[in-house]
Each structure stands twice: as structure tokens, then as C-alpha cells.
Tab-separated table of C-alpha atoms and ligand atoms in Angstrom:
chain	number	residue	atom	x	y	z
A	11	UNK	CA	-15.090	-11.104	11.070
A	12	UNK	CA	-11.973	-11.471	12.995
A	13	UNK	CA	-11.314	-9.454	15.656
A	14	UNK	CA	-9.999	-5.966	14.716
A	15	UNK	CA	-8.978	-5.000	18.219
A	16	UNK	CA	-5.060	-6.140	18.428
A	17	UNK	CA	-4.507	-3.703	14.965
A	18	UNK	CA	-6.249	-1.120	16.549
A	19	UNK	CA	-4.183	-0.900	19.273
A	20	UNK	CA	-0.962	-1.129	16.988
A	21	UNK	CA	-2.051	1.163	14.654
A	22	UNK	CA	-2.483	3.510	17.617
A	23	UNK	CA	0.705	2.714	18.774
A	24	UNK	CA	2.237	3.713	15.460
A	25	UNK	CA	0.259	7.249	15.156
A	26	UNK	CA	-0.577	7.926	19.002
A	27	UNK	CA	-4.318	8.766	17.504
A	28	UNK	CA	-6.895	6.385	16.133
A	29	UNK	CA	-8.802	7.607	13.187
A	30	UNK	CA	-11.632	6.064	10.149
A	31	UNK	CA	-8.866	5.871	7.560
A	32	UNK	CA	-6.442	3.875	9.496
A	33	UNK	CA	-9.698	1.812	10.548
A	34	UNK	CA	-10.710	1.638	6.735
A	35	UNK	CA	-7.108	0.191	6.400
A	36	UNK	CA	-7.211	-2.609	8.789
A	37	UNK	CA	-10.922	-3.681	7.341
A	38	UNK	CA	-9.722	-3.612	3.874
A	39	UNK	CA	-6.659	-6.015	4.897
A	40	UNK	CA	-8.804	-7.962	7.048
A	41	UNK	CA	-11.099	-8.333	4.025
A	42	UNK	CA	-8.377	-8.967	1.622
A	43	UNK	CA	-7.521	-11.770	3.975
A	44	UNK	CA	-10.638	-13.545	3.418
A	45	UNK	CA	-11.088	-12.640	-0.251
A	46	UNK	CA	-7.654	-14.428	-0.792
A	47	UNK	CA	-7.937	-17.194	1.858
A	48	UNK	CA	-5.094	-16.376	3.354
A	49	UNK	CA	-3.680	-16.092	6.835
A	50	UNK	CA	-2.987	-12.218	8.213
A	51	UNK	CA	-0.889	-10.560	9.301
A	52	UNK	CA	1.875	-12.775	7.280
A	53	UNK	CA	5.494	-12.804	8.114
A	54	UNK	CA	6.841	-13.712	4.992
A	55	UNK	CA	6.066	-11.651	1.524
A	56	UNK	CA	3.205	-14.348	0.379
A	57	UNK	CA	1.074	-11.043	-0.520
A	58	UNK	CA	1.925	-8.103	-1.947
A	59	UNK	CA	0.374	-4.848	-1.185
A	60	UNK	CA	-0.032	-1.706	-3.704
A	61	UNK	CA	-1.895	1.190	-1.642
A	62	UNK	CA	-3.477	4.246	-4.065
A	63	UNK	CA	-3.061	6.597	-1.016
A	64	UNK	CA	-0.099	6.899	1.859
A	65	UNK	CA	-0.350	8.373	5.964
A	66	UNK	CA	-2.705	6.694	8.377
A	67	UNK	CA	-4.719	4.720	5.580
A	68	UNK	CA	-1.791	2.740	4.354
A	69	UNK	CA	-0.304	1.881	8.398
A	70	UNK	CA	-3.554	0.268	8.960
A	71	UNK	CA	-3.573	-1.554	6.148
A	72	UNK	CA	0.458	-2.772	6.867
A	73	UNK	CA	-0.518	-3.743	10.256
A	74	UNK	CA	-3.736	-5.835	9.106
A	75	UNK	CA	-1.830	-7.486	6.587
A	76	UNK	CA	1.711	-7.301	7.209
A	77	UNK	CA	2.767	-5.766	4.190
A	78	UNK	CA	4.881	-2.895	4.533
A	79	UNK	CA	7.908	-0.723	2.142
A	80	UNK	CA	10.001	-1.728	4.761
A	81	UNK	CA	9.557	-5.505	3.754
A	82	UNK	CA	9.282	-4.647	-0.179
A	83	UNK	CA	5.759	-6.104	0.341
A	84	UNK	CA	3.746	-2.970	-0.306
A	85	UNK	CA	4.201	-0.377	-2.809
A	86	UNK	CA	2.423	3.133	-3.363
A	87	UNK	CA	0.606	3.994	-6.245
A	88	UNK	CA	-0.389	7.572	-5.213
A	89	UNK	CA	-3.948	7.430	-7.036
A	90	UNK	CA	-5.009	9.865	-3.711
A	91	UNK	CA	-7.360	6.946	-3.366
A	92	UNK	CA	-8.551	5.034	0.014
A	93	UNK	CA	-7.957	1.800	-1.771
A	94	UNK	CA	-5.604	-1.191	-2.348
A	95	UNK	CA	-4.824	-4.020	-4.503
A	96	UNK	CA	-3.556	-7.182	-3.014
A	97	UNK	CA	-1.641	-9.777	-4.974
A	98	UNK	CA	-0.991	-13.115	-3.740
A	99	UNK	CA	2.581	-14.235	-5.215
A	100	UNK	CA	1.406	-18.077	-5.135
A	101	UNK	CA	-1.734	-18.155	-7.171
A	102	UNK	CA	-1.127	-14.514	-8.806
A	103	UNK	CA	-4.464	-13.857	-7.859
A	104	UNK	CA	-5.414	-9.803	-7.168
A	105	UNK	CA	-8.296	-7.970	-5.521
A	106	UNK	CA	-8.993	-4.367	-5.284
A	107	UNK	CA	-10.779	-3.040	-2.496
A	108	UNK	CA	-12.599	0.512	-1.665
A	109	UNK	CA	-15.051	2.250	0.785
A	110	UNK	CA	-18.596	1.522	-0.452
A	111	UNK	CA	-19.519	4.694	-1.645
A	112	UNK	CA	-22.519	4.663	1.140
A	113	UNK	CA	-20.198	3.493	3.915
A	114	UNK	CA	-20.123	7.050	5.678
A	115	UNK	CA	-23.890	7.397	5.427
A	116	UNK	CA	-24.335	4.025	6.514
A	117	UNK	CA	-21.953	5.242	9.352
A	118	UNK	CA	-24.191	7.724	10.641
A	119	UNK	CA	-27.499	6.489	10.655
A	120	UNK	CA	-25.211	3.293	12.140
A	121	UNK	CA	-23.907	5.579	15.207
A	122	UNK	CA	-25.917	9.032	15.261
A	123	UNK	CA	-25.236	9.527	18.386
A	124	UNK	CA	-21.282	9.657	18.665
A	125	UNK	CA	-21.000	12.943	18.209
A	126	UNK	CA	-20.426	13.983	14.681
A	127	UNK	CA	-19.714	12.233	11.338
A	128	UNK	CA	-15.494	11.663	12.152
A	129	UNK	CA	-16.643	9.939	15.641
A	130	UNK	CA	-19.929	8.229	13.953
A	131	UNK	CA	-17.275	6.990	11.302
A	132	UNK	CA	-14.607	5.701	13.922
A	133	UNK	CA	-17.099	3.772	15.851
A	134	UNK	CA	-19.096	2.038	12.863
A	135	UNK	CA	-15.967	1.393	10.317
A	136	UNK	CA	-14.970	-1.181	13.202
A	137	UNK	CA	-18.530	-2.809	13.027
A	138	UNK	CA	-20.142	-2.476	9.818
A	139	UNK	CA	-20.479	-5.596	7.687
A	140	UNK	CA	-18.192	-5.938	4.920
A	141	UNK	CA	-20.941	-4.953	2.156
A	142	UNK	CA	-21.998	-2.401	3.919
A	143	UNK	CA	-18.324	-0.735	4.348
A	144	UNK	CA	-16.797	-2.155	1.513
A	145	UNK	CA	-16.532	-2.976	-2.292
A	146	UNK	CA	-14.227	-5.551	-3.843
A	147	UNK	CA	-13.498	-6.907	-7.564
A	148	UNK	CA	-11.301	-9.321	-8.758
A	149	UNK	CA	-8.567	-7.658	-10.900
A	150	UNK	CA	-5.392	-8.414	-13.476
A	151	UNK	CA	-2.715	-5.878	-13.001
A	152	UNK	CA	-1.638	-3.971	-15.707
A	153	UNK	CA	2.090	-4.467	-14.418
A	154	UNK	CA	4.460	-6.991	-13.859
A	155	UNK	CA	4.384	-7.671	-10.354
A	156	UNK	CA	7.731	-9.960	-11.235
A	157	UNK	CA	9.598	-7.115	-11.956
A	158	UNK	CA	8.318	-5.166	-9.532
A	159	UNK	CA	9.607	-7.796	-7.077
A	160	UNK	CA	12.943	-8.259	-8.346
A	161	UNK	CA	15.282	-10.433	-7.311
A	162	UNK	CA	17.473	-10.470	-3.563
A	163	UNK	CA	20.605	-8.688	-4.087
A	164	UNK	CA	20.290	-6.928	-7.206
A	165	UNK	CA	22.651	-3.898	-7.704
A	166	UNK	CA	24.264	-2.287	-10.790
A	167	UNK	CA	26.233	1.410	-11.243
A	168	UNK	CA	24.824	4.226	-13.457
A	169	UNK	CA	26.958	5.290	-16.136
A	170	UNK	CA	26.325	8.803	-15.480
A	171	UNK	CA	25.666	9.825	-11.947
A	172	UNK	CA	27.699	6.623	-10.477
A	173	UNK	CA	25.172	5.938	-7.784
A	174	UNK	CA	24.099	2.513	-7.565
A	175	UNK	CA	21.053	1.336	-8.169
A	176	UNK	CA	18.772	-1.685	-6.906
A	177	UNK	CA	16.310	-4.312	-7.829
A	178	UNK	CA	16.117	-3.970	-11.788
A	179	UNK	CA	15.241	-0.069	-11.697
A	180	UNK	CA	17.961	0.748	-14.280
A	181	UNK	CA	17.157	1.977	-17.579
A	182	UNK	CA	19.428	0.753	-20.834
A	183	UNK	CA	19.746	3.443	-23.205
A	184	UNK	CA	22.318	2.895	-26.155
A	185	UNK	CA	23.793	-0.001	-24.435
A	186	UNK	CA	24.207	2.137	-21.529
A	187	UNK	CA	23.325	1.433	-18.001
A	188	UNK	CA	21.505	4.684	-16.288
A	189	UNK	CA	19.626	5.303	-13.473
A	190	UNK	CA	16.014	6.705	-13.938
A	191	UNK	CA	16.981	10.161	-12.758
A	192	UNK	CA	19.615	10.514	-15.222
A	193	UNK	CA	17.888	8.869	-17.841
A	194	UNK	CA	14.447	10.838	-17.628
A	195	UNK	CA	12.635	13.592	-16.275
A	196	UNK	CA	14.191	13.668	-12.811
A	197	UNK	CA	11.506	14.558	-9.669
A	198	UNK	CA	14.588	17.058	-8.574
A	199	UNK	CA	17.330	19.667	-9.709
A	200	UNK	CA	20.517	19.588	-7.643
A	201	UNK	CA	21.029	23.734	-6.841
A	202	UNK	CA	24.638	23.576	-6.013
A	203	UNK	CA	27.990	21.455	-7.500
A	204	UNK	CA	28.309	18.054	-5.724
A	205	UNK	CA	29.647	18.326	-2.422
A	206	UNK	CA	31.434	14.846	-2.522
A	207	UNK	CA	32.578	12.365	-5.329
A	208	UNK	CA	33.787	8.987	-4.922
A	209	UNK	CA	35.766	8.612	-8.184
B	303	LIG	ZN1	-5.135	9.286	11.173
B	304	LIG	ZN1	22.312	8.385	-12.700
């Protein structure tokens, strides 16, 4: 297994605390790494990352593999899940991986002695053996990770709202262009009259 020690130190960096989720992260993108046969952390956006959960679970996963929603290389799915599918953009293969369902047992009789199941659970997530921590299946996504992707540069106006909107997300409804908010349910209800306009 490679060494997990530089991400651990990053992914404290990042939270200023070190805890098994973030640990469970960087093991799952270590293990994506060799499931895929690729080299990680990458610096371009070879792989592409769709987490089922965000906070410390998804950072340690970002710093493993070097996928992050800063780089449009990792995406949430918010399943509540400690899990992830990676997609490699050159062969379009995919692999979901997720805690074995006996990993925090295993993590205990592992470490009984650290001190409780959270500290029995830091220490052996860094040590177990891949079976014993994790599971992983080959998958096809039931998405197109193409237009998830987009293309560079992509922008376009909503007819109704006039904000602009990026990478393909528009919807066209009666040969109109709209933006999702205006075109369905909306996740929010402005409460007072625009402040501003531009036009
Ligand atoms: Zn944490
Ligand atoms: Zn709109």
C-alpha cells in the first residue's frame, strides 16, 4: 500500500483535526488508484470523482486523489453515504468503493487498546488491508459523465432571470433558454424585490 502519511498530514492541514472518515477518504482514493492503475494524486482531470457524502470524508478523498469541485474533477451526489465512484475519462472505466461493513469491528479487535472505538478506528483505518477496510465493484454510471463534464468556456443567458449560466446546465423549454431555477422547482424563494438589475 503506498504510504498514507503525506495525505494525512494535508488533510490535517485542511481541518486542523485528523479523524476515521477523512482516513476512510484517503484509503478509498488510494484504493481507487490501484483499482484503476493510475497514478495519484493527479494534476490534470484524468479521473473524475463523484462522492455520496461531503465534510471531512470527501477532503480526504480530494487530497488522495486530487480530485476536487474546485478543479470540476469531483462532484457530490449527497447519497449521506461514506462512498465514491471514480471514473477514469480515458478508458471510461468506474469503480465504487465503501467501508466493508466489518471494517469498524475489524478496527477494534485490530487496536483494543487505543482508547475507544473513534481512536481504535483512527489508528487501524491507516493499517488495515484493503479487504479488510474496504469493498469495491466495478460499475456503469447511470449518467453521462460527458455532459457532466462539459466543455471549457461554456456560458449562455436565461431568458427569465438573466443570470448566466455555465457548462450546459440550461434547460430549453419552448425554444426558450432557462436556467434550472427558473425552469423548475427552485431549492430557494427570494423574500424581498431584487435589490439590483443589470438591464
Ligand atoms: Zn473530521
Ligand atoms: Zn433563470
Amino acid at each position: 500500500m503506498a504510504g498514507i502519511q503525506p495525505f494525512l498530514e494535508q488533510a490535517l492541514a485542511l481541518h486542523d483535526h485528523l479523524c476515521p472518515r477523512q482516513i476512510l477518504g484517503i484509503r478509498i482514493g488510494l484504493y481507487a488508484a490501484e483499482l484503476l492503475n493510475l497514478s495519484l494524486p493527479q494534476s490534470d482531470k484524468r479521473l473524475y470523482t463523484l462522492v455520496e457524502t461531503d465534510g471531512c470524508f470527501a477532503d480526504g478523498v480530494s487530497v488522495a486523489t486530487g480530485c476536487w469541485m474546485g478543479h470540476r474533477t469531483m462532484r457530490l451526489m449527497d447519497y449521506g453515504k461514506v462512498a465514491a465512484t471514480f471514473y477514469d475519462t480515458q478508458t471510461e472505466r468506474a469503480f465504487r468503493i465503501w467501508p466493508h461493513p466489518k471494517a469498524r469491528q475489524t478496527a477494534v479487535c485490530l487496536a483494543p487498546t487505543a482508547g475507544g472505538h473513534w481512536q481504535s478506528q483512527l489508528e487501524a483505518y491507516q493499517i488495515m488491508t484493503n479487504d479488510d477496510l474496504l469493498c469495491a465493484s466495478a460499475v456503469q454510471l447511470n449518467l453521462s459523465m460527458k455532459a457532466l463534464i462539459s466543455r471549457p468556456g461554456v456560458r449562455t443567458i436565461c431568458s427569465v432571470c438573466g443570470e448566466e449560466i455555465l457548462n450546459e446546465r440550461e434547460r430549453i423549454i419552448d425554444g426558450q433558454i432557462l436556467c434550472q431555477s427558473c425552469a423548475e422547482e427552485s431549492y430557494y424563494q427570494p423574500l424581498e424585490p431584487i435589490l439590483a438589475h443589470s438591464s
